[in-house]
């Protein structure tokens, strides 16, 4: 649905809209130009996991945009081909390692960036802190409650700090929602309806790759939904206490009529809607196909493989310590990608919707509708921005530009990382056991009504 199309329909249907306010949130966040840091004072960075996210967002973007403040001292990945690819793409000369401890002891980084496969994050987060570094971890911080506890314990034991790179918090549209909630636009929040749709392109991609196995991704309850659970925790400004969930695999995996190991070896390319000709992407050929010889990892895996043990249809009820109730769902095979969210409050309701991936439908702005009980309705328009809704760049600013302020509490630590993954973990356990799961029983973290 285009914003224009949607809004026109909505106006016709309601006849009640007030004037819309146009915001330019990026301009309010950039602040004044920060001073350069002398070479010997630059933050010394190392990275483990030099794949798509590592080499791109935390590699090339950081070396191109933030080299006045940071310098890479080491890169590590078990795949030597991807290591060399990343080094070249980042245009740097630092040493590369397949041995993590060796990298840490030889290069002594201030900060370790963890951009490996989700199921291995905890190993590097814990060991990285033991070897003297602060950590920036991609989401999900980890994929289950034991690994989560190990990270919490290691942070306390070593005195080092984990930051979780929740880029979704930094998108201006979501930040404006946060501001409206904090200023009491709908009074006390009572419940939230949050529904996320992954499409048959990007959504299907999770079923091709390592994400399709719980041991690597924790399922989409962790890999994808931990983003959404973090947003909820941040927006609601309270900790989750209990989760009840259902889920199933209805579309991908064993549900397919035919299958192969991967698209290049498939006999059904003519009839399969999910056929992906990886040779058409030079990027994928260089990053993945050229390096298959080292680890056998297939980027164009079949979405109907029978080893897929994650879900593609998920629904959960979440109770918060401040009494808010959430209805959440995630669908993995929608014709378009995006989400709808509504916050119900004692004095009104906020509705917001985003369509993310089908460019045909993208407009110039995203809208937030605030309806006041017995009163007027307002629309706020937030200009659209590139890179996860504008979140990626603002996140990098906050991570790497010294002195960047955090007025919207977007910077997330280990406790935030933990509480997002604990909702996903509880949902997964609830699906497996049929029971509601208490968050406070999973780790040493005790949920608080008001965020700490
Ligand atoms: N925040 C976001 O929007 C966003 C977007 C994409 C990915 N991510 C996160 O980034 C991380 C990497 O995802 P990606 O898309 O780059 O995946 P990827 O498959 O492209 O890269 C993963 C890298 O990890 C390496 N690896 C595999 N096993 C390892 C091990 N045991 N130890 C160390 N490294 C190992 C692989 O060789 C590969 O280079 C994931 O945690 C993912 O959730 C976040």
XYZ file of N, CA, C and O in Angstrom, residues 28-220:
772
model
N 17.612 16.940 13.257
C 17.656 17.194 14.696
C 18.655 16.287 15.400
O 18.942 16.464 16.555
N 19.151 15.283 14.681
C 20.006 14.310 15.348
C 21.486 14.464 15.042
O 22.322 13.965 15.767
N 21.805 15.117 13.933
C 23.205 15.091 13.524
C 24.096 15.936 14.434
O 25.245 15.608 14.657
N 23.586 17.043 14.974
C 24.383 17.870 15.876
C 25.508 18.568 15.144
O 25.586 18.560 13.919
N 26.418 19.202 15.911
C 27.498 19.917 15.236
C 28.641 18.965 14.883
O 28.773 17.900 15.467
N 29.449 19.391 13.923
C 30.550 18.564 13.423
C 31.511 18.199 14.566
O 32.059 19.084 15.231
N 31.738 16.910 14.833
C 32.648 16.551 15.925
C 34.106 16.747 15.526
O 34.439 16.729 14.346
N 34.954 16.930 16.526
C 36.372 17.132 16.242
C 37.037 15.809 15.891
O 36.674 14.768 16.412
N 38.085 15.887 15.020
C 38.839 14.679 14.671
C 39.650 14.239 15.884
O 40.003 15.055 16.734
N 39.966 12.936 15.902
C 40.722 12.385 17.024
C 42.159 12.167 16.552
O 42.364 11.658 15.444
N 43.183 12.544 17.352
C 44.562 12.266 16.923
C 44.766 10.770 16.670
O 44.131 9.947 17.339
N 45.670 10.426 15.733
C 45.846 9.023 15.320
C 46.057 8.086 16.498
O 45.485 7.006 16.558
N 46.868 8.522 17.480
C 47.183 7.601 18.581
C 46.042 7.491 19.591
O 46.113 6.723 20.539
N 44.968 8.268 19.399
C 43.811 8.210 20.315
C 42.591 7.560 19.653
O 41.532 7.471 20.258
N 42.757 7.156 18.388
C 41.601 6.554 17.696
C 41.207 5.244 18.365
O 42.083 4.508 18.856
N 39.917 4.944 18.343
C 39.425 3.683 18.904
C 39.941 2.529 18.044
O 39.748 2.518 16.833
N 40.624 1.572 18.713
C 41.214 0.445 17.984
C 40.177 -0.677 17.886
O 39.802 -1.274 18.886
N 39.750 -0.950 16.660
C 38.669 -1.920 16.445
C 39.198 -3.238 15.894
O 40.097 -3.242 15.054
N 38.606 -4.338 16.369
C 38.792 -5.627 15.704
C 37.400 -6.159 15.384
O 36.409 -5.742 15.997
N 37.333 -7.072 14.428
C 36.033 -7.632 14.043
C 36.139 -9.139 13.900
O 37.126 -9.643 13.372
N 35.104 -9.846 14.378
C 35.021 -11.278 14.082
C 33.716 -11.537 13.331
O 32.652 -11.101 13.767
N 33.840 -12.212 12.168
C 32.677 -12.454 11.320
C 32.650 -11.442 10.196
O 31.983 -10.409 10.289
N 33.389 -11.714 9.115
C 33.534 -10.720 8.040
C 32.657 -11.073 6.837
O 33.119 -11.102 5.704
N 31.383 -11.356 7.115
C 30.436 -11.657 6.036
C 29.748 -10.389 5.553
O 30.323 -9.299 5.575
N 28.495 -10.529 5.164
C 27.723 -9.419 4.587
C 27.659 -8.217 5.536
O 28.003 -7.097 5.170
N 27.229 -8.438 6.753
C 27.059 -7.331 7.699
C 28.414 -6.806 8.190
O 28.613 -5.613 8.353
N 29.331 -7.747 8.435
C 30.650 -7.350 8.919
C 31.385 -6.519 7.885
O 31.801 -5.382 8.135
N 31.565 -7.077 6.687
C 32.350 -6.381 5.657
C 31.667 -5.097 5.182
O 32.332 -4.132 4.830
N 30.330 -5.077 5.210
C 29.600 -3.927 4.686
C 29.338 -2.865 5.735
O 30.074 -1.888 5.862
N 28.307 -3.091 6.533
C 27.874 -2.077 7.514
C 28.979 -1.717 8.527
O 29.223 -0.551 8.810
N 29.635 -2.741 9.094
C 30.650 -2.448 10.113
C 32.062 -2.400 9.526
O 33.012 -2.123 10.244
N 32.186 -2.703 8.235
C 33.492 -2.680 7.598
C 33.626 -1.467 6.703
O 34.112 -0.416 7.120
N 33.147 -1.619 5.475
C 33.317 -0.542 4.490
C 32.720 0.788 4.971
O 33.346 1.840 4.853
N 31.506 0.733 5.519
C 30.860 1.991 5.961
C 31.669 2.667 7.054
O 31.753 3.887 7.114
N 32.259 1.870 7.943
C 33.005 2.461 9.055
C 34.345 3.008 8.567
O 34.738 4.119 8.931
N 35.033 2.257 7.710
C 36.329 2.778 7.235
C 36.113 4.028 6.362
O 36.887 4.966 6.425
N 35.019 4.034 5.587
C 34.772 5.203 4.728
C 34.274 6.409 5.515
O 34.641 7.535 5.229
N 33.431 6.158 6.519
C 32.762 7.278 7.179
C 33.336 7.701 8.522
O 33.053 8.804 8.989
N 34.123 6.844 9.161
C 34.471 7.122 10.565
C 35.972 6.999 10.840
O 36.379 6.913 11.991
N 36.797 7.019 9.778
C 38.230 6.798 9.998
C 38.907 7.973 10.700
O 40.062 7.880 11.097
N 38.193 9.083 10.903
C 38.742 10.155 11.742
C 38.716 9.763 13.213
O 39.379 10.392 14.043
N 37.942 8.725 13.541
C 37.744 8.377 14.960
C 38.185 6.959 15.309
O 38.426 6.657 16.472
N 38.223 6.078 14.313
C 38.503 4.671 14.600
C 39.537 4.118 13.615
O 39.712 4.660 12.525
N 40.185 3.018 14.034
C 41.092 2.337 13.119
C 40.975 0.830 13.344
O 40.857 0.385 14.485
N 40.956 0.068 12.258
C 40.876 -1.393 12.394
C 42.266 -1.970 12.625
O 43.201 -1.670 11.892
N 42.370 -2.832 13.666
C 43.669 -3.452 13.952
C 43.676 -4.948 13.626
O 44.740 -5.562 13.574
N 42.507 -5.555 13.425
C 42.481 -6.977 13.092
C 41.112 -7.430 12.625
O 40.089 -6.888 13.050
N 41.106 -8.414 11.718
C 39.865 -9.023 11.254
C 39.981 -10.525 11.428
O 41.058 -11.098 11.188
N 38.881 -11.175 11.831
C 38.919 -12.623 12.054
C 37.682 -13.291 11.480
O 36.571 -12.767 11.603
N 37.875 -14.430 10.842
C 36.772 -15.227 10.316
C 37.357 -16.613 10.046
O 38.534 -16.714 9.653
N 36.572 -17.688 10.251
C 37.115 -19.009 9.921
C 37.310 -19.212 8.424
O 38.018 -20.127 8.011
N 36.676 -18.360 7.599
C 36.779 -18.513 6.147
C 37.836 -17.538 5.608
O 37.603 -16.328 5.536
N 39.025 -18.053 5.233
C 40.098 -17.142 4.815
C 39.755 -16.337 3.566
O 40.222 -15.208 3.396
N 38.908 -16.887 2.714
C 38.521 -16.175 1.491
C 37.682 -14.952 1.829
O 37.873 -13.873 1.263
N 36.733 -15.128 2.754
C 35.887 -13.976 3.126
C 36.692 -12.929 3.892
O 36.401 -11.741 3.838
N 37.713 -13.383 4.598
C 38.593 -12.435 5.294
C 39.278 -11.513 4.285
O 39.313 -10.295 4.454
N 39.828 -12.117 3.252
C 40.533 -11.327 2.239
C 39.563 -10.418 1.501
O 39.874 -9.272 1.195
N 38.357 -10.943 1.220
C 37.324 -10.129 0.554
C 37.034 -8.880 1.385
O 36.987 -7.758 0.876
N 36.852 -9.085 2.696
C 36.490 -7.971 3.584
C 37.613 -6.945 3.637
O 37.375 -5.734 3.559
N 38.828 -7.430 3.755
C 39.978 -6.519 3.865
C 40.063 -5.628 2.615
O 40.262 -4.420 2.704
N 39.870 -6.268 1.467
C 39.937 -5.527 0.208
C 38.785 -4.513 0.126
O 38.988 -3.348 -0.205
N 37.586 -4.980 0.452
C 36.417 -4.087 0.356
C 36.552 -2.899 1.314
O 36.150 -1.787 1.006
N 37.133 -3.164 2.479
C 37.279 -2.094 3.470
C 38.460 -1.185 3.141
O 38.587 -0.104 3.713
N 39.341 -1.650 2.255
C 40.496 -0.843 1.857
C 41.458 -0.603 2.998
O 41.952 0.515 3.173
N 41.723 -1.650 3.790
C 42.627 -1.485 4.936
C 43.772 -2.493 4.857
O 43.713 -3.456 4.095
N 44.763 -2.275 5.685
C 45.972 -3.096 5.637
C 46.199 -3.913 6.907
O 47.264 -4.455 7.105
N 45.206 -3.985 7.799
C 45.451 -4.646 9.091
C 45.610 -6.158 8.912
O 45.173 -6.728 7.907
N 46.242 -6.853 9.889
C 46.378 -8.306 9.781
C 45.030 -9.020 9.866
O 44.095 -8.504 10.478
N 44.962 -10.203 9.238
C 43.737 -11.019 9.299
C 44.062 -12.346 9.978
O 45.196 -12.828 9.901
N 43.072 -12.910 10.644
C 43.293 -14.107 11.453
C 42.144 -15.094 11.286
O 40.981 -14.688 11.212
N 42.487 -16.381 11.296
C 41.448 -17.398 11.474
C 41.445 -17.883 12.925
O 40.549 -18.626 13.323
N 42.445 -17.453 13.713
C 42.544 -17.823 15.133
C 42.165 -16.596 15.976
O 42.891 -15.591 15.997
N 41.033 -16.683 16.659
C 40.487 -15.528 17.373
C 41.389 -15.075 18.530
O 41.698 -13.887 18.659
N 41.815 -16.025 19.383
C 42.645 -15.645 20.536
C 43.942 -14.971 20.077
O 44.426 -14.030 20.696
N 44.478 -15.471 18.964
C 45.715 -14.909 18.431
C 45.474 -13.439 18.027
O 46.275 -12.557 18.350
N 44.355 -13.215 17.352
C 44.060 -11.827 16.961
C 43.965 -10.937 18.197
O 44.548 -9.841 18.234
N 43.241 -11.410 19.206
C 43.006 -10.555 20.380
C 44.312 -10.275 21.124
O 44.545 -9.151 21.564
N 45.150 -11.310 21.283
C 46.378 -11.092 22.064
C 47.416 -10.296 21.260
O 48.142 -9.491 21.820
N 47.440 -10.475 19.955
C 48.423 -9.729 19.162
C 48.022 -8.280 18.904
O 48.861 -7.390 18.870
N 46.706 -8.047 18.736
C 46.301 -6.689 18.313
C 45.743 -5.837 19.449
O 45.648 -4.615 19.297
N 45.327 -6.484 20.546
C 44.827 -5.763 21.731
C 43.833 -4.635 21.373
O 44.073 -3.450 21.666
N 42.712 -4.976 20.763
C 41.750 -3.930 20.384
C 41.055 -3.331 21.610
O 40.907 -4.006 22.627
N 40.612 -2.074 21.495
C 39.753 -1.488 22.535
C 38.369 -2.117 22.456
O 37.729 -2.368 23.468
N 37.902 -2.292 21.209
C 36.528 -2.752 20.984
C 36.515 -3.861 19.942
O 37.163 -3.737 18.896
N 35.777 -4.918 20.265
C 35.602 -6.032 19.329
C 34.190 -5.958 18.747
O 33.209 -5.892 19.504
N 34.092 -5.981 17.423
C 32.780 -6.009 16.757
C 32.451 -7.465 16.429
O 33.233 -8.142 15.752
N 31.308 -7.932 16.920
C 30.923 -9.339 16.726
C 29.813 -9.399 15.677
O 28.665 -9.022 15.943
N 30.180 -9.870 14.488
C 29.215 -9.950 13.374
C 29.239 -11.354 12.760
O 29.144 -11.518 11.548
N 29.380 -12.347 13.621
C 29.350 -13.734 13.161
C 27.908 -14.234 13.120
O 26.973 -13.528 13.480
N 27.786 -15.480 12.754
C 26.518 -16.218 12.843
C 26.013 -16.142 14.297
O 26.794 -16.304 15.244
N 24.701 -15.890 14.462
C 24.118 -15.618 15.792
C 24.513 -16.640 16.865
O 24.796 -16.282 18.005
N 24.475 -17.904 16.501
C 24.699 -18.975 17.478
C 26.109 -18.994 18.054
O 26.370 -19.707 19.044
N 27.033 -18.213 17.460
C 28.409 -18.170 17.962
C 28.745 -16.844 18.650
O 29.859 -16.674 19.150
N 27.802 -15.900 18.661
C 28.093 -14.578 19.237
C 28.664 -14.702 20.648
O 29.644 -14.047 20.995
N 28.001 -15.530 21.481
C 28.367 -15.584 22.907
C 29.829 -15.969 23.110
O 30.496 -15.427 23.989
N 30.324 -16.892 22.279
C 31.724 -17.325 22.448
C 32.671 -16.140 22.339
O 33.586 -15.978 23.132
N 32.418 -15.303 21.328
C 33.332 -14.182 21.066
C 33.078 -13.011 22.015
O 34.016 -12.289 22.374
N 31.824 -12.845 22.406
C 31.518 -11.757 23.356
C 32.222 -12.056 24.689
O 32.920 -11.208 25.257
N 32.060 -13.281 25.180
C 32.640 -13.641 26.478
C 34.167 -13.630 26.410
O 34.841 -12.985 27.215
N 34.726 -14.305 25.415
C 36.190 -14.392 25.297
C 36.802 -13.011 24.993
O 37.865 -12.665 25.500
N 36.096 -12.244 24.183
C 36.577 -10.906 23.839
C 36.714 -10.045 25.086
O 37.704 -9.329 25.259
N 35.719 -10.112 25.970
C 35.798 -9.325 27.216
C 36.911 -9.879 28.103
O 37.658 -9.113 28.724
N 37.034 -11.208 28.162
C 38.111 -11.797 28.980
C 39.483 -11.347 28.486
O 40.419 -11.211 29.267
N 39.576 -11.113 27.176
C 40.859 -10.691 26.617
C 40.960 -9.164 26.511
O 41.799 -8.632 25.802
N 40.090 -8.457 27.229
C 40.308 -7.030 27.462
C 39.548 -6.041 26.607
O 39.798 -4.837 26.701
N 38.603 -6.504 25.779
C 37.915 -5.557 24.881
C 36.483 -5.291 25.326
O 35.826 -6.157 25.913
N 36.008 -4.082 25.043
C 34.569 -3.843 25.067
C 33.989 -4.452 23.791
O 34.728 -4.667 22.818
N 32.674 -4.674 23.812
C 32.070 -5.403 22.687
C 30.967 -4.589 22.040
O 30.146 -3.980 22.739
N 30.952 -4.609 20.704
C 29.749 -4.203 19.970
C 29.234 -5.468 19.314
O 29.930 -6.065 18.488
N 28.040 -5.914 19.711
C 27.492 -7.149 19.138
C 26.324 -6.835 18.231
O 25.452 -6.040 18.581
N 26.309 -7.481 17.073
C 25.099 -7.426 16.260
C 23.987 -8.131 17.021
O 24.229 -8.937 17.918
N 22.758 -7.787 16.678
C 21.625 -8.511 17.236
C 21.525 -9.863 16.543
O 22.015 -9.977 15.414
N 20.917 -10.876 17.079
C 20.563 -10.996 18.488
C 21.844 -11.191 19.297
O 22.766 -11.845 18.815
N 21.877 -10.622 20.521
C 23.104 -10.735 21.311
C 23.519 -12.211 21.425
O 24.700 -12.538 21.332
N 22.542 -13.056 21.621
C 22.777 -14.500 21.594
C 21.451 -15.202 21.376
O 20.446 -14.536 21.115
N 21.418 -16.541 21.462
C 20.193 -17.235 21.031
C 19.518 -18.099 22.094
O 18.520 -18.732 21.798
N 20.046 -18.160 23.298
C 19.291 -18.860 24.340
C 19.677 -18.354 25.728
O 20.594 -17.540 25.877
N 18.977 -18.858 26.740
C 19.124 -18.290 28.083
C 20.465 -18.638 28.737
O 21.025 -17.828 29.478
N 21.023 -19.829 28.435
C 22.322 -20.178 29.032
C 23.431 -19.287 28.475
O 24.279 -18.772 29.215
N 23.421 -19.113 27.192
C 24.451 -18.268 26.555
C 24.291 -16.822 27.038
O 25.273 -16.102 27.251
N 23.050 -16.417 27.230
C 22.761 -15.064 27.706
C 23.346 -14.875 29.115
O 23.989 -13.858 29.406
N 23.130 -15.869 29.972
C 23.663 -15.766 31.333
C 25.190 -15.693 31.312
O 25.796 -14.936 32.084
N 25.800 -16.466 30.421
C 27.274 -16.448 30.326
C 27.761 -15.041 29.974
O 28.783 -14.572 30.500
N 27.026 -14.342 29.109
C 27.420 -12.974 28.723
C 27.235 -12.009 29.897
O 28.124 -11.199 30.196
N 26.103 -12.121 30.577
C 25.849 -11.235 31.737
C 26.943 -11.444 32.784
O 27.492 -10.481 33.336
N 27.273 -12.709 33.071
C 28.303 -13.010 34.075
C 29.665 -12.465 33.641
O 30.406 -11.908 34.443
N 29.984 -12.641 32.358
C 31.306 -12.199 31.879
C 31.419 -10.678 31.941
O 32.481 -10.147 32.262
N 30.318 -9.984 31.660
C 30.370 -8.518 31.729
C 30.646 -8.075 33.165
O 31.479 -7.199 33.422
N 29.979 -8.732 34.116
C 30.207 -8.377 35.534
C 31.621 -8.741 35.980
O 32.292 -7.989 36.669
N 32.072 -9.922 35.562
C 33.376 -10.440 35.988
C 34.533 -9.589 35.448
O 35.496 -9.328 36.143
N 34.405 -9.149 34.198
C 35.545 -8.478 33.556
C 35.485 -6.955 33.680
O 36.495 -6.278 33.459
N 34.302 -6.416 33.991
C 34.169 -4.954 34.031
C 34.136 -4.330 32.642
O 34.163 -3.103 32.497
N 34.073 -5.138 31.615
C 33.975 -4.620 30.241
C 32.496 -4.405 29.887
O 31.613 -4.843 30.627
N 32.258 -3.787 28.718
C 30.884 -3.402 28.402
C 30.444 -3.948 27.043
O 31.206 -3.882 26.079
N 29.221 -4.464 27.030
C 28.624 -4.925 25.769
C 27.618 -3.887 25.286
O 26.767 -3.439 26.054
N 27.736 -3.507 24.023
C 26.713 -2.666 23.375
C 26.084 -3.505 22.272
O 26.805 -4.170 21.517
N 24.766 -3.496 22.196
C 24.094 -4.269 21.136
C 23.605 -3.284 20.075
O 22.974 -2.278 20.394
N 23.949 -3.592 18.831
C 23.709 -2.619 17.747
C 22.282 -2.745 17.207
O 22.061 -3.281 16.135
N 21.344 -2.210 17.972
C 19.939 -2.243 17.558
C 19.648 -1.074 16.623
O 19.118 -0.042 17.032
N 20.004 -1.250 15.355
C 19.779 -0.177 14.382
C 18.308 0.197 14.265
O 17.979 1.332 13.939
N 17.391 -0.758 14.529
C 15.964 -0.451 14.369
C 15.534 0.699 15.286
O 14.646 1.463 14.954
N 16.163 0.807 16.468
C 15.791 1.889 17.389
C 16.084 3.259 16.794
O 15.491 4.248 17.195
N 17.073 3.301 15.880
C 17.567 4.593 15.400
C 16.779 5.126 14.209
O 17.026 6.229 13.750
N 15.863 4.328 13.655
C 15.124 4.856 12.505
C 14.230 6.010 12.986
O 13.562 5.907 14.020
N 14.266 7.143 12.280
C 13.519 8.323 12.727
C 12.032 8.055 12.959
O 11.449 8.579 13.900
N 11.427 7.236 12.124
C 10.001 6.949 12.283
C 9.733 6.315 13.649
O 8.800 6.680 14.360
N 10.592 5.367 14.018
C 10.384 4.675 15.310
C 10.725 5.597 16.464
O 10.129 5.542 17.532
N 11.688 6.480 16.240
C 12.055 7.431 17.301
C 10.915 8.416 17.567
O 10.636 8.767 18.718
N 10.223 8.831 16.491
C 9.102 9.754 16.684
C 7.987 9.059 17.474
O 7.356 9.660 18.351
N 7.768 7.789 17.206
C 6.781 7.041 18.005
C 7.199 7.060 19.479
O 6.384 7.302 20.371
N 8.474 6.790 19.743
C 9.000 6.785 21.120
C 8.737 8.132 21.786
O 8.263 8.206 22.913
N 9.016 9.218 21.050
C 8.815 10.560 21.624
C 7.345 10.799 21.954
O 7.015 11.350 23.002
N 6.470 10.384 21.030
C 5.036 10.594 21.267
C 4.560 9.810 22.493
O 3.783 10.309 23.302
N 5.046 8.598 22.627
C 4.661 7.784 23.784
C 5.179 8.406 25.074
O 4.460 8.491 26.075
N 6.449 8.855 25.042
C 7.057 9.421 26.256
C 6.366 10.730 26.664
O 6.256 11.046 27.824
N 5.896 11.482 25.673
C 5.254 12.748 26.061
C 3.768 12.557 26.378
O 3.047 13.519 26.616
N 3.326 11.301 26.379
C 1.971 11.000 26.842
C 0.885 11.289 25.833
O -0.258 11.579 26.203
N 1.214 11.178 24.542
C 0.230 11.508 23.503
C -1.052 10.683 23.612
O -2.129 11.150 23.230
N -0.964 9.460 24.142
C -2.176 8.627 24.287
C -2.388 8.225 25.753
O -3.069 7.243 26.053
N -1.774 8.981 26.656
C -1.905 8.644 28.088
C -1.154 7.370 28.399
O -0.200 7.000 27.718
N -1.594 6.668 29.427
C -0.918 5.430 29.845
C -1.143 4.358 28.776
O -2.280 4.121 28.354
N -0.060 3.728 28.320
C -0.200 2.663 27.310
C -0.798 1.436 28.005
O -0.357 1.047 29.094
N -1.791 0.833 27.372
C -2.404 -0.366 27.972
C -2.089 -1.632 27.167
O -1.855 -2.684 27.746
N -2.086 -1.521 25.835
C -1.778 -2.708 25.031
C -1.196 -2.301 23.681
O -1.321 -1.152 23.263
N -0.544 -3.282 23.031
C 0.083 -3.028 21.734
C -0.244 -4.186 20.785
O -0.184 -5.354 21.194
N -0.613 -3.839 19.559
C -0.821 -4.852 18.511
C 0.314 -4.670 17.511
O 0.413 -3.602 16.902
N 1.145 -5.683 17.338
C 2.362 -5.512 16.519
C 2.468 -6.717 15.578
O 2.602 -7.854 16.032
N 2.388 -6.444 14.290
C 2.370 -7.536 13.305
C 3.378 -7.260 12.203
O 3.295 -6.213 11.545
N 4.315 -8.187 12.039
C 5.431 -7.986 11.111
C 5.322 -8.999 9.985
O 5.084 -10.182 10.224
N 5.523 -8.508 8.762
C 5.393 -9.366 7.582
C 6.713 -9.415 6.823
O 7.228 -8.368 6.431
N 7.230 -10.617 6.634
C 8.407 -10.822 5.781
C 7.897 -11.340 4.451
O 6.992 -12.187 4.415
N 8.484 -10.874 3.363
C 7.917 -11.234 2.067
C 8.583 -12.479 1.460
O 9.496 -13.068 2.046
N 8.085 -12.859 0.296
C 8.568 -14.085 -0.338
C 9.916 -13.867 -1.035
O 10.406 -14.753 -1.727
N 10.517 -12.692 -0.860
C 11.880 -12.451 -1.350
C 12.832 -12.412 -0.148
O 13.555 -13.360 0.115
N 12.766 -11.336 0.633
C 13.654 -11.207 1.787
C 13.324 -12.264 2.857
O 14.215 -12.892 3.432
N 12.028 -12.467 3.100
C 11.620 -13.474 4.097
C 12.100 -14.854 3.701
O 12.631 -15.623 4.517
N 11.940 -15.183 2.415
C 12.358 -16.501 1.930
C 13.853 -16.712 2.114
O 14.319 -17.834 2.351
N 14.599 -15.626 2.039
C 16.055 -15.706 2.142
C 16.512 -16.330 3.475
O 17.566 -16.957 3.537
N 15.743 -16.108 4.523
C 16.116 -16.704 5.817
C 16.069 -18.229 5.761
O 16.709 -18.901 6.552
N 15.263 -18.760 4.823
C 15.099 -20.210 4.748
C 16.124 -20.835 3.797
O 16.226 -22.041 3.699
N 16.887 -20.014 3.115
C 17.964 -20.516 2.253
C 19.255 -20.727 3.024
O 20.095 -21.503 2.642
N 19.473 -19.897 4.052
C 20.816 -19.733 4.620
C 20.925 -20.393 5.984
O 20.031 -21.094 6.420
N 22.020 -20.065 6.724
C 22.225 -20.671 8.047
C 21.070 -20.386 8.993
O 20.803 -21.149 9.920
N 20.343 -19.322 8.735
C 19.221 -18.927 9.600
C 18.160 -20.017 9.688
O 17.349 -20.009 10.603
N 18.143 -20.948 8.710
C 17.079 -21.951 8.668
C 17.204 -22.994 9.781
O 16.307 -23.798 9.972
N 18.357 -22.983 10.475
C 18.564 -23.959 11.546
C 18.597 -23.251 12.897
O 19.311 -22.264 13.088
N 17.825 -23.806 13.849
C 17.767 -23.223 15.191
C 19.140 -23.106 15.835
O 19.412 -22.171 16.565
N 19.998 -24.094 15.594
C 21.304 -24.082 16.266
C 22.130 -22.852 15.868
O 23.005 -22.426 16.617
N 21.857 -22.292 14.685
C 22.617 -21.129 14.224
C 21.901 -19.790 14.486
O 22.547 -18.795 14.780
N 20.582 -19.791 14.331
C 19.850 -18.512 14.446
C 18.945 -18.454 15.668
O 18.423 -17.391 15.992
N 18.721 -19.591 16.302
C 17.754 -19.632 17.399
C 16.318 -19.598 16.904
O 15.400 -19.497 17.710
N 16.123 -19.646 15.579
C 14.839 -19.472 14.880
C 14.569 -17.977 14.707
O 15.236 -17.134 15.312
N 13.553 -17.651 13.911
C 13.241 -16.229 13.689
C 12.686 -15.564 14.953
O 12.640 -14.337 15.042
